[in-house]
Amino acid sequence: MTQTLNTIDKAAMAVSGFLMVLGIAVLGIVEILAGEPYGAAAVEQTNEAGEVVNTIYPAVDPTIRTGLVILGLVILLLWGIYKVTSPIPGEEQARTTEVPSD
């Protein structure tokens, strides 16, 4: 049994893959190139008296990165549900058999 990919299959894989690579790899490289902080929270710099003198924020908001990856996974989930519920072409002919008569 061979399955071919139709337009919906190719589009779902391309869009979901693009969103996940963008959210994980591309924006991760942007974070590395931008320098510290690497975490999700802002880093506060204080002086010797304990006063906050500067706050450094991440280059890309972690909510945006997480949202892109989750959106890619949701698209894959919807595509999987579509593939499970859609009939396989030619399956109806494979299940019909002739019953020999006496």
Coordinates of C-alpha atoms in Angstrom, one line a residue:
M1 CA 0.0 0.0 0.0
T2 CA 1.5 3.3 -1.1
Q3 CA 0.2 6.7 -0.1
T4 CA 0.9 9.7 -2.1
L5 CA 1.0 13.2 -0.6
N6 CA -1.6 15.6 -1.8
T7 CA -1.6 19.4 -1.6
I8 CA -3.0 19.5 1.9
D9 CA -0.4 17.1 3.2
K10 CA 2.5 19.1 1.7
A11 CA 1.1 22.4 2.9
A12 CA 0.5 21.2 6.4
M13 CA 4.0 19.7 6.7
A14 CA 5.6 22.8 5.2
V15 CA 3.8 25.3 7.4
S16 CA 4.2 23.4 10.6
G17 CA 7.8 22.6 9.9
F18 CA 8.5 26.3 9.1
L19 CA 6.9 27.5 12.3
M20 CA 8.7 25.1 14.5
V21 CA 12.1 25.8 12.9
L22 CA 11.5 29.5 13.1
G23 CA 10.5 29.3 16.8
I24 CA 13.3 27.0 17.9
A25 CA 16.3 27.3 15.7
V26 CA 16.1 30.7 14.0
L27 CA 14.9 32.7 17.0
G28 CA 17.3 30.7 19.2
I29 CA 20.2 31.9 17.0
V30 CA 18.9 35.4 17.2
E31 CA 18.9 35.1 21.0
I32 CA 22.5 33.8 21.0
L33 CA 23.7 36.6 18.7
A34 CA 22.0 39.3 20.8
G35 CA 23.9 38.2 23.9
E36 CA 22.6 37.7 27.4
P37 CA 20.1 37.2 29.0
Y38 CA 19.2 33.8 27.6
G39 CA 16.4 33.2 30.1
A40 CA 12.7 34.0 29.8
A41 CA 12.8 36.7 32.6
A42 CA 14.3 40.1 32.5
V43 CA 17.7 40.5 34.2
E44 CA 18.0 43.5 36.6
Q45 CA 21.4 45.1 37.1
T46 CA 21.9 46.7 40.5
N47 CA 24.6 49.0 41.9
E48 CA 26.4 48.5 45.2
A49 CA 23.5 50.2 47.1
G50 CA 21.0 47.6 45.7
E51 CA 19.2 50.1 43.4
V52 CA 18.1 48.8 40.0
V53 CA 20.1 50.7 37.4
N54 CA 19.3 48.7 34.3
T55 CA 16.9 46.0 33.2
I56 CA 18.0 43.8 30.3
Y57 CA 15.2 42.0 28.4
P58 CA 15.5 39.0 26.0
A59 CA 15.9 39.9 22.3
V60 CA 12.7 37.9 21.4
D61 CA 9.8 37.5 23.8
P62 CA 9.7 33.9 24.9
T63 CA 5.9 34.0 24.5
I64 CA 6.3 34.6 20.8
R65 CA 8.8 31.7 20.4
T66 CA 6.5 29.3 22.4
G67 CA 3.5 30.4 20.5
L68 CA 5.2 29.7 17.1
V69 CA 6.2 26.2 18.2
I70 CA 2.7 25.4 19.7
L71 CA 1.0 26.7 16.5
G72 CA 3.2 24.4 14.4
L73 CA 2.3 21.4 16.7
V74 CA -1.4 22.3 16.5
I75 CA -1.3 22.3 12.7
L76 CA 0.4 18.9 12.8
L77 CA -2.3 17.6 15.2
L78 CA -5.1 18.9 12.9
W79 CA -3.4 17.3 9.9
G80 CA -3.1 14.0 11.7
I81 CA -6.8 14.1 12.6
Y82 CA -7.6 14.8 8.9
K83 CA -5.4 11.9 7.8
V84 CA -7.1 9.5 10.2
T85 CA -10.6 10.5 9.3
S86 CA -10.2 10.7 5.5
P87 CA -10.7 7.5 3.6
I88 CA -7.9 5.8 1.8
P89 CA -8.5 5.8 -2.0
G90 CA -9.0 2.3 -3.4
E91 CA -9.6 0.7 0.0
E92 CA -13.3 -0.1 -0.8
Q93 CA -12.2 -2.3 -3.7
A94 CA -9.7 -4.2 -1.6
R95 CA -12.3 -5.2 1.0
T96 CA -14.8 -6.7 -1.4
T97 CA -14.4 -10.3 -2.1
E98 CA -16.6 -12.7 -4.2
V99 CA -18.2 -15.5 -2.3
P100 CA -18.1 -18.7 -4.3
S101 CA -21.5 -20.4 -4.7
D102 CA -22.2 -24.1 -4.9

